[in-house]
Each structure stands twice: as C-alpha cells, then as structure tokens.
PDB file of C-alpha atoms in Angstrom:
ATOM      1  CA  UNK A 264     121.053  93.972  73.981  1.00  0.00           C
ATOM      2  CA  UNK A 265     118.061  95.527  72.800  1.00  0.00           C
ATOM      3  CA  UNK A 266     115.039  92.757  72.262  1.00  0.00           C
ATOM      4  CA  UNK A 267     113.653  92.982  68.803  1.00  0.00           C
ATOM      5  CA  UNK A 268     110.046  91.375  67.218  1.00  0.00           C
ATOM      6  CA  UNK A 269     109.585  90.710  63.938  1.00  0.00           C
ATOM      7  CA  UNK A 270     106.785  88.617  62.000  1.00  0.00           C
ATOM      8  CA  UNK A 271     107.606  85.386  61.715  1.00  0.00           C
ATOM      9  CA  UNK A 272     106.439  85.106  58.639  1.00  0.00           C
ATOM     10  CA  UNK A 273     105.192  87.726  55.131  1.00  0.00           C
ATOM     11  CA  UNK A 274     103.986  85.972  51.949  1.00  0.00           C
ATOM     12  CA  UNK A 275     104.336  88.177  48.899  1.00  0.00           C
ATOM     13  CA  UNK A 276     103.633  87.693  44.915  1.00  0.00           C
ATOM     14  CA  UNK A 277     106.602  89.041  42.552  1.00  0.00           C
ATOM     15  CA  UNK A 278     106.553  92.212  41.689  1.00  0.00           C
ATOM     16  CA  UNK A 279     105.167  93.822  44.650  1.00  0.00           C
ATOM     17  CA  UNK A 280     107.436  95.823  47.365  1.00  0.00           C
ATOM     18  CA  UNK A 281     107.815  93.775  50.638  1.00  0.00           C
ATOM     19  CA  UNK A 282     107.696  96.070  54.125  1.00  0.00           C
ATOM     20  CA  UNK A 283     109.371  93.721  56.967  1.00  0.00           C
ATOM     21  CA  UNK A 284     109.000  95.765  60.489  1.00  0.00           C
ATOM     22  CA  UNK A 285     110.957  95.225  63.314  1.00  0.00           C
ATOM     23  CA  UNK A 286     110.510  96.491  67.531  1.00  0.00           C
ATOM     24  CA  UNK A 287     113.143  97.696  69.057  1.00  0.00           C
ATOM     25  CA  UNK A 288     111.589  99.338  72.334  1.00  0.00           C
ATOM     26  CA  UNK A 289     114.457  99.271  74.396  1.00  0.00           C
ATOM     27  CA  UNK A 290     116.888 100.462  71.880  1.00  0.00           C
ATOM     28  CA  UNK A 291     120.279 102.524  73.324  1.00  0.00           C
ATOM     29  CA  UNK A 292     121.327 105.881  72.184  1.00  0.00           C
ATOM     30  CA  UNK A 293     124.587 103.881  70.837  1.00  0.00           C
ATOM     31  CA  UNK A 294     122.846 100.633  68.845  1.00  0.00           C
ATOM     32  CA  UNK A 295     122.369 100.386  65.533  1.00  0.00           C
ATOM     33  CA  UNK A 296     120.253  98.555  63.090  1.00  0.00           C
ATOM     34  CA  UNK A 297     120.992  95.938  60.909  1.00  0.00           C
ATOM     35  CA  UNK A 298     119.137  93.359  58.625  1.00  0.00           C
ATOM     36  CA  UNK A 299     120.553  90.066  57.206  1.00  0.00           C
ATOM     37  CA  UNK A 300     119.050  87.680  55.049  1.00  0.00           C
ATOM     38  CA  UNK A 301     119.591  84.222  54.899  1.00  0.00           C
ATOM     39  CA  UNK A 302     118.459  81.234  52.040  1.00  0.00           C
ATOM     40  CA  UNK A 303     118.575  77.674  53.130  1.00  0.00           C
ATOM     41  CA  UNK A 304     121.483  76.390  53.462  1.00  0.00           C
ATOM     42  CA  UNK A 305     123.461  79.156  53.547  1.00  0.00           C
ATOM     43  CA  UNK A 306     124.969  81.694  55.809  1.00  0.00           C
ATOM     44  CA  UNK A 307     123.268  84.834  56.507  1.00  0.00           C
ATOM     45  CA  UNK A 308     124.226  87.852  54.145  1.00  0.00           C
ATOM     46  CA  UNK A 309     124.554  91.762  55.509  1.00  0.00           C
ATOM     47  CA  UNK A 310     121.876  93.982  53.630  1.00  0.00           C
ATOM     48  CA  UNK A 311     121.736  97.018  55.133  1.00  0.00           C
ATOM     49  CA  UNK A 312     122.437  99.007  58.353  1.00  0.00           C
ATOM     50  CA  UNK A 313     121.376 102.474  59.519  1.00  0.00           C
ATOM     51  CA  UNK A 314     121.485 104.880  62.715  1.00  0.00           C
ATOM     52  CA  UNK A 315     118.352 106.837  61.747  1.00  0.00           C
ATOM     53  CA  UNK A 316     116.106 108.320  59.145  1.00  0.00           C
ATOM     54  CA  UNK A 317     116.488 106.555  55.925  1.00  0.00           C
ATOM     55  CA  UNK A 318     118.849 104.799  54.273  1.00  0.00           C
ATOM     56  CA  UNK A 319     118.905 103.442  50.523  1.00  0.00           C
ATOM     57  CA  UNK A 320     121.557 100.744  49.046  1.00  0.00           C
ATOM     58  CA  UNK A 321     121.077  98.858  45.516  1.00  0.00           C
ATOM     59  CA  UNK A 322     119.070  96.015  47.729  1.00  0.00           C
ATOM     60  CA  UNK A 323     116.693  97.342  50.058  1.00  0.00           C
ATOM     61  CA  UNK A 324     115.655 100.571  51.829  1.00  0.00           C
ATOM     62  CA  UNK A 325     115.601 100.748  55.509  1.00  0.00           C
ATOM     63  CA  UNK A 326     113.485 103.517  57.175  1.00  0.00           C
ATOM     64  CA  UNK A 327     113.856 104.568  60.544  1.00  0.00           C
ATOM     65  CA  UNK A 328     111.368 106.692  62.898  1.00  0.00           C
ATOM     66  CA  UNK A 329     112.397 109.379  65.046  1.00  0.00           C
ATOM     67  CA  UNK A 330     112.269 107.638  68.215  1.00  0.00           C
ATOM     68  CA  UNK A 331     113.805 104.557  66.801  1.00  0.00           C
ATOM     69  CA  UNK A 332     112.020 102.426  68.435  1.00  0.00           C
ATOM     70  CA  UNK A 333     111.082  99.911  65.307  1.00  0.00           C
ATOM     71  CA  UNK A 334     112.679  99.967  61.564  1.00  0.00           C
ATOM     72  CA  UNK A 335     111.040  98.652  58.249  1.00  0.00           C
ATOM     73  CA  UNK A 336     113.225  97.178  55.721  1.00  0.00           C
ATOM     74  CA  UNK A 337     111.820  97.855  52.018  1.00  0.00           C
ATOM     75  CA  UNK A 338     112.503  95.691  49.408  1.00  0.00           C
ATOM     76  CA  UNK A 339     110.845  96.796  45.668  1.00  0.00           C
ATOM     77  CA  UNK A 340     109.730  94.604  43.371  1.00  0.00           C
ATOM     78  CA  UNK A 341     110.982  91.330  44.900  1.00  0.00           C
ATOM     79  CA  UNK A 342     111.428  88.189  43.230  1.00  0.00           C
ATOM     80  CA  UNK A 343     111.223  84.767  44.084  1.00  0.00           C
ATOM     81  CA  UNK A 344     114.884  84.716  44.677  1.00  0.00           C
ATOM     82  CA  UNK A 345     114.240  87.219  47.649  1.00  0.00           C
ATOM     83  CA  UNK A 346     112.522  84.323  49.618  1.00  0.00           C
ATOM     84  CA  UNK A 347     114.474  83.709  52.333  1.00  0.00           C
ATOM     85  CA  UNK A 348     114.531  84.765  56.255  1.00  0.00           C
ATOM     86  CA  UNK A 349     115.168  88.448  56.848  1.00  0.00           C
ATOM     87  CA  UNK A 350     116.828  89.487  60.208  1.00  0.00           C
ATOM     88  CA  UNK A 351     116.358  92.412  62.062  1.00  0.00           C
ATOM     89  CA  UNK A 352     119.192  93.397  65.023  1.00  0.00           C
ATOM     90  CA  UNK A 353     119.854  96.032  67.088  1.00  0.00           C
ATOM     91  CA  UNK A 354     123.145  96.632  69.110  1.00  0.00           C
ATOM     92  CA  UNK A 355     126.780  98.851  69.852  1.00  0.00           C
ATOM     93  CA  UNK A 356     128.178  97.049  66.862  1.00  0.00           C
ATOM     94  CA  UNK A 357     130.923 100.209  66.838  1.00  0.00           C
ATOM     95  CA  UNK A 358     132.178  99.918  70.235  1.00  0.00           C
ATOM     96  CA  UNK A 359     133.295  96.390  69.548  1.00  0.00           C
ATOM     97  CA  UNK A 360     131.942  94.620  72.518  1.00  0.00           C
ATOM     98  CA  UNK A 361     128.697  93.662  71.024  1.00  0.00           C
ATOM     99  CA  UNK A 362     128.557  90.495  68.972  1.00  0.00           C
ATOM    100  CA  UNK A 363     125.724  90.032  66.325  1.00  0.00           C
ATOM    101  CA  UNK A 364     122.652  87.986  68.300  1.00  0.00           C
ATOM    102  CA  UNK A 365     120.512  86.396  65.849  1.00  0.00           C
ATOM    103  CA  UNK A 366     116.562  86.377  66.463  1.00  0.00           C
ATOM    104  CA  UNK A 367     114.629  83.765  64.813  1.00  0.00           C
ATOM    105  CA  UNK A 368     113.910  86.228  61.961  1.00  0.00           C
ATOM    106  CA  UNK A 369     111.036  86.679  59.642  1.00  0.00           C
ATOM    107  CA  UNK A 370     110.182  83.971  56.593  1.00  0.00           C
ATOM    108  CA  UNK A 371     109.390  85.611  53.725  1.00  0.00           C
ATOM    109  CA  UNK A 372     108.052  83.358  50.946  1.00  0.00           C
ATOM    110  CA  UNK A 373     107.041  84.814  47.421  1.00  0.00           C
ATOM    111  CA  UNK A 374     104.892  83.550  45.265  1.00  0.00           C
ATOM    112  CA  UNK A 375     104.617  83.955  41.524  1.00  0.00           C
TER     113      UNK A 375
ATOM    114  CA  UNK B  51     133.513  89.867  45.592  1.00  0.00           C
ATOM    115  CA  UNK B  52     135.757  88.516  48.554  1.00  0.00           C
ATOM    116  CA  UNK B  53     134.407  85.865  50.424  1.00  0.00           C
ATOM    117  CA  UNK B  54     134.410  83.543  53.397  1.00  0.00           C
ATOM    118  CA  UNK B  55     135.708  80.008  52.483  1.00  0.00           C
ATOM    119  CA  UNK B  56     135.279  77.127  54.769  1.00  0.00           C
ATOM    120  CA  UNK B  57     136.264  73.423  54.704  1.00  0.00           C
ATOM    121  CA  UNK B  58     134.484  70.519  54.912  1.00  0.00           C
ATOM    122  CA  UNK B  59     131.194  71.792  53.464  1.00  0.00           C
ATOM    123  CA  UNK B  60     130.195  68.408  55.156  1.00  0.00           C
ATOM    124  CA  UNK B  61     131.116  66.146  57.829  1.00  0.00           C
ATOM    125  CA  UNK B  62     129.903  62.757  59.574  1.00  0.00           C
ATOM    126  CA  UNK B  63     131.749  62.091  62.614  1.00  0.00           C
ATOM    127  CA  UNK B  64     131.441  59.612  65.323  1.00  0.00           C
ATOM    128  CA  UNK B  65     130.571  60.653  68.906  1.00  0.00           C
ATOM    129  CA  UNK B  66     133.547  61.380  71.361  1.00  0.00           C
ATOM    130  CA  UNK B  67     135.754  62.160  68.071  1.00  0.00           C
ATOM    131  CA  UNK B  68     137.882  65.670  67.795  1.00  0.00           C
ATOM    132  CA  UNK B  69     136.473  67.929  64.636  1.00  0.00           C
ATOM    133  CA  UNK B  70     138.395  70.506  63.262  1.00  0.00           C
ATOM    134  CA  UNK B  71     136.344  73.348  61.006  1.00  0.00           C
ATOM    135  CA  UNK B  72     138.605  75.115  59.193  1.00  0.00           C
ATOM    136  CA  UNK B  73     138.049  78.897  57.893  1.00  0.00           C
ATOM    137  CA  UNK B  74     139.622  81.322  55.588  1.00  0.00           C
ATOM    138  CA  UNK B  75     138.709  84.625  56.308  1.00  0.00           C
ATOM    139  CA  UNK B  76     138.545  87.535  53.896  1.00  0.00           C
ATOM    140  CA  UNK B  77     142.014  88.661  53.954  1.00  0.00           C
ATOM    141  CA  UNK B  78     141.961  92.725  55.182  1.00  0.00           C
ATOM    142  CA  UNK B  79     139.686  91.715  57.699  1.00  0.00           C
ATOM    143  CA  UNK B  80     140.440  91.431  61.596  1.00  0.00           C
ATOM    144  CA  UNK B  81     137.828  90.158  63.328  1.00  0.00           C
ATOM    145  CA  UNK B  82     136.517  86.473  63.463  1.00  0.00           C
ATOM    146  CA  UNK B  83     133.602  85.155  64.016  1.00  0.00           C
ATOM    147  CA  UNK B  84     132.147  81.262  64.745  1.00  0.00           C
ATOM    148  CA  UNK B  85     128.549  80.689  64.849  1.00  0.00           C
ATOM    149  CA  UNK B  86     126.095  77.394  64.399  1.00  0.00           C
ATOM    150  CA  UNK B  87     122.756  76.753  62.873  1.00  0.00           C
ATOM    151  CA  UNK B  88     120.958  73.540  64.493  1.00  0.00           C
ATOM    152  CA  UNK B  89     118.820  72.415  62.233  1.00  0.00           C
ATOM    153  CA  UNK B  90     115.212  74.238  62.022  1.00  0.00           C
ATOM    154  CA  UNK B  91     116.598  76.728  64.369  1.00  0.00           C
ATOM    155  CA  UNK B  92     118.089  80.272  64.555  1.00  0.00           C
ATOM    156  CA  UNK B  93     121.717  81.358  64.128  1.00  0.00           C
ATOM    157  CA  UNK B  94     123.690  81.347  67.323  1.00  0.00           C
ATOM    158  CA  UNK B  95     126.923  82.746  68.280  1.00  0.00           C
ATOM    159  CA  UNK B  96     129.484  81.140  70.027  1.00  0.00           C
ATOM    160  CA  UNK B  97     133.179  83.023  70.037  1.00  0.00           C
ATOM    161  CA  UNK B  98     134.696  86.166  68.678  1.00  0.00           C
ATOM    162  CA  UNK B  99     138.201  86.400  68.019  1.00  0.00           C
ATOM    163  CA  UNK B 100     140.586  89.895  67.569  1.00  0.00           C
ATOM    164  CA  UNK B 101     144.136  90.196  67.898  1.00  0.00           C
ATOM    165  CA  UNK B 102     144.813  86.287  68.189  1.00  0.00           C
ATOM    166  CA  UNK B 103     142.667  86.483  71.478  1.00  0.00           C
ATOM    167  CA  UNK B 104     139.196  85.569  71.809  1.00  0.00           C
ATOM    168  CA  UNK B 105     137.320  88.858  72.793  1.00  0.00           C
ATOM    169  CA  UNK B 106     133.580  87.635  73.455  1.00  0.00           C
ATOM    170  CA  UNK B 107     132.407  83.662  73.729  1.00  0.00           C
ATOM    171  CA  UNK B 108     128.626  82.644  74.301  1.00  0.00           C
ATOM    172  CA  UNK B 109     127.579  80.166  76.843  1.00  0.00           C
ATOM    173  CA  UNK B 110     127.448  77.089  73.933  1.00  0.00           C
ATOM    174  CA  UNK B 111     131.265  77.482  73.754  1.00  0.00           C
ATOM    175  CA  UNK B 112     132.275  75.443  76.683  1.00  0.00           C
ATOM    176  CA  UNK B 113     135.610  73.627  76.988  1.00  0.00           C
ATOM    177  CA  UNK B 114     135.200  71.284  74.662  1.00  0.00           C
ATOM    178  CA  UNK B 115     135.249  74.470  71.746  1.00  0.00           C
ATOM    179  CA  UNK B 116     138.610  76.416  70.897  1.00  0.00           C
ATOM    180  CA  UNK B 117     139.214  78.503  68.061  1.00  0.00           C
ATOM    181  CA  UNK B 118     142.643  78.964  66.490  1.00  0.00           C
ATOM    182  CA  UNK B 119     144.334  81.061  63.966  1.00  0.00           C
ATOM    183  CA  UNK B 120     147.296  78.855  63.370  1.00  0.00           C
ATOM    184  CA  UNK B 121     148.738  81.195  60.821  1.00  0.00           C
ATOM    185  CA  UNK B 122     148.025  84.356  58.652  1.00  0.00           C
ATOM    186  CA  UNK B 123     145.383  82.856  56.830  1.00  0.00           C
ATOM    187  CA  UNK B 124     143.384  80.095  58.228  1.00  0.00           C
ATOM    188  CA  UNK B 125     141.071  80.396  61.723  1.00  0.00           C
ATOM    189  CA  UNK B 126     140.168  76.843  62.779  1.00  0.00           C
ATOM    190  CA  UNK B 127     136.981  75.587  65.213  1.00  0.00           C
ATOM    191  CA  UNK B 128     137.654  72.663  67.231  1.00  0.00           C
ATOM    192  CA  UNK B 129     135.344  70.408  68.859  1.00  0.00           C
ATOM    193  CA  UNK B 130     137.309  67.832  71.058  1.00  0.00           C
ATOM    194  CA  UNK B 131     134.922  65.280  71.903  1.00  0.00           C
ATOM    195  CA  UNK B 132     131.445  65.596  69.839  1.00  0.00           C
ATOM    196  CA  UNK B 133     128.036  65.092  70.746  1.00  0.00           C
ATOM    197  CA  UNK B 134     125.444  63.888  69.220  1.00  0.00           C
ATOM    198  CA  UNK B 135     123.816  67.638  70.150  1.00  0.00           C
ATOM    199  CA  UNK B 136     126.840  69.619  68.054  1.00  0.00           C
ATOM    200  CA  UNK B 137     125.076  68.299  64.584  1.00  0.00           C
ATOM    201  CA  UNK B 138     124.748  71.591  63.142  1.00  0.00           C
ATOM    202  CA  UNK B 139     125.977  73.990  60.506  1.00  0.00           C
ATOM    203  CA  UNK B 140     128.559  76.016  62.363  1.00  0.00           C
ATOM    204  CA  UNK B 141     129.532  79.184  60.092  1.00  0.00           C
ATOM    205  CA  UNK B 142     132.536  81.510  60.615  1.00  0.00           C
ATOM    206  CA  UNK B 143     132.869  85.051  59.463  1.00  0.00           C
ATOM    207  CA  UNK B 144     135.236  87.965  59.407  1.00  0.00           C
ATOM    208  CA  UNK B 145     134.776  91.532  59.360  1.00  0.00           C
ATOM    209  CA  UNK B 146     136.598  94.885  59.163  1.00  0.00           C
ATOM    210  CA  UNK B 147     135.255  96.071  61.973  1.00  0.00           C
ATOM    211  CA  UNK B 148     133.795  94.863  65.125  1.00  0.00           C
ATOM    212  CA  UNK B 149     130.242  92.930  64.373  1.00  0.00           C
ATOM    213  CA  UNK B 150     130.020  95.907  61.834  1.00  0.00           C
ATOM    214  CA  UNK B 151     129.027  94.117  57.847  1.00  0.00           C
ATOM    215  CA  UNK B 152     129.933  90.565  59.157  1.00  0.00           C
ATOM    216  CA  UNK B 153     130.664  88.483  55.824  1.00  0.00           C
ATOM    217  CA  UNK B 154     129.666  84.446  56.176  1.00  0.00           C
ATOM    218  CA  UNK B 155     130.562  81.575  54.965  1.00  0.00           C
ATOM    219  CA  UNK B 156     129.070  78.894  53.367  1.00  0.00           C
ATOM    220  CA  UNK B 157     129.137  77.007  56.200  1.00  0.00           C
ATOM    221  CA  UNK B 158     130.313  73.485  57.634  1.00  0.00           C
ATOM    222  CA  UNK B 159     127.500  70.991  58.049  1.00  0.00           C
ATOM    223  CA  UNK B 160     128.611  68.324  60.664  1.00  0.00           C
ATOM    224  CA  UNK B 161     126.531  65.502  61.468  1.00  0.00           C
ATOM    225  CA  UNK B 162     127.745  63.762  64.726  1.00  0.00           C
ATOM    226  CA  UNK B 163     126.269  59.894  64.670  1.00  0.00           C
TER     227      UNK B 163
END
C-alpha cells in the first residue's frame, strides 16, 4: 500500500476555502485516491475519490497532479460543521484485494 | 439516504465475556466491512467479508474475532472472551464494490471493565 502524509492538523475561519494535501510518493499505476472525513463520534464518511486530474462533487474538489504523487482536497467556504478529521488514502480499491487502511488523518478545526 | 445501522450504540461488558456487535448493512450492497476506533486513535481494519467468506483479515483479528452473516440481513462481530484492550468503537460497513465508497456506521462503543 502506498504510504501517504498529511498535516496533522489546518485551522481555518468560516468562509474561507480549506486546501488539505496529501503524499503519495510511492503510488501504483492501479491505486486510487480517496478522502473520508470523520466527526467525533462517528464513523468516517466517503467524500470524494479520483484517478487523476480533477474531480468536482457537491462537497469538495479533489485535484490531482500529473505524476500523482500527492492530491489536495478543496473544500469552499467551509463551515464550522466541516471540522472534523479529513483522510487521505491511496490503494487498488477496484481489484478487490485492497482494504481501506486508515492513516491518522488531518484535524481540521474552524473557527468563526 | 441508505445507511449502515448497528446495535448496541453502547456496551459495558465484563472481561472474559463473549460480545456480539450486530450490523445491518445497506441492502444492495455485497461487501462487509469491520473496523475499530480505540479511543484517541486512528481507524483500523480488522476483516472483510464477500460471498459469506471472509476475503482479507488484519493482524488485530485473531481467534478470539469472527464475523457472521447469519442471514440475509444482519452481519454480526463476535468477540469471545474480551479484554480490557478491545474497549473501542468497532464500526462495520458495506459497499457495492470492493473498498470502493465504503458507507459506515454509527458505530458500537464497547467498554470492557
């Protein structure tokens, strides 16, 4: 599995757009990326995935270099609802032999 | 929106007793997840289960774990003799596809004293 870093932690006030970026060095021609976010207490939620370039849902935005070798998830104009920690992972989720491995993730607090 | 449903939301048991976590899984969906959240710590997987068969399992799911779907509905975690070290929220999850869009649960808090 690839490894993946993220920032442990972002602080953000409302409003403003939130850029979480994740390394993925050793990432195989077949992974893919993922992001999950999690609130306390709770278990983690599926926000977006993508192969390469960009790719848009009605939550976040998740852009992806050429080389693939890190992704930034987007979020615009978050709230304090969006604090919570944000997952990044990276593996062959298709070829069904590759369960999700959770990292410790990154804590993003916002602030009004 | 379909979702995950799992019973107890919270349990205290006694060391050395048998817990059973019980799961029902969004109902088009074929795969089946368990994984646990100790306390202050990150999200860990333990067993995936396809085709009444469990297809991966991590090192934390020894022989005192097994997973069961006892019929077309419900997929049940059992711990057979707790320790004081399985105190932890243990979430299942389903998905269509392999580890692709994984929906979770609320989870299962269980407190071994």
């Amino acid at each position: 599995l690839a490894k993946t870093t993220q920032p442990i932690s972002m602080d953000s006030y409302e409003g403003q757009e939130v850029n979480i970026t994740c390394s993925h060095n050793n990432i195989a021609t077949n992974d893919y990326i993922t992001w999950y976010q999690q609130f306390p207490s709770q278990g983690p939620r599926f926000i977006i995935q993508g192969y390469k370039t960009k790719v848009t849902n009605e939550v976040a935005s998740l852009f992806i270099p050429a080389d693939r070798k890190s992704s930034t998830l987007s979020l615009p104009r978050v709230s304090l609802s969006d604090t919570a920690v944000y997952y990044c992972l990276v593996g062959d989720y298709y070829s069904g032999n590759t369960p999700l491995v959770f990292g410790k993730g990154t804590r993003l607090s916002v602030i009004a | 929106e379909p979702e995950v449903t799992q019973t107890p939301s919270h349990q205290v048991t006694q060391m050395g007793q048998e817990v059973i976590l019980r799961c029902v899984p969004i109902s088009n969906h074929l795969y089946f997840y368990w994984y646990r959240q100790i306390l202050g710590q990150k999200v860990e997987f333990l067993v995936s289960f396809y085709n009444n068969e469990i297809s991966e399992k991590s090192e934390i799911f020894d022989d005192q774990f097994s997973v069961e779907r006892p019929d077309g509905s419900n997929f049940t975690l059992k711990i057979r003799s707790t320790k004081l070290e399985d105190s932890a929220m243990y979430f299942c999850a389903s998905s269509e596809r392999a580890s692709v869009s994984i929906y979770f649960g609320e989870g299962s808090w269980l407190t071994v004293v």
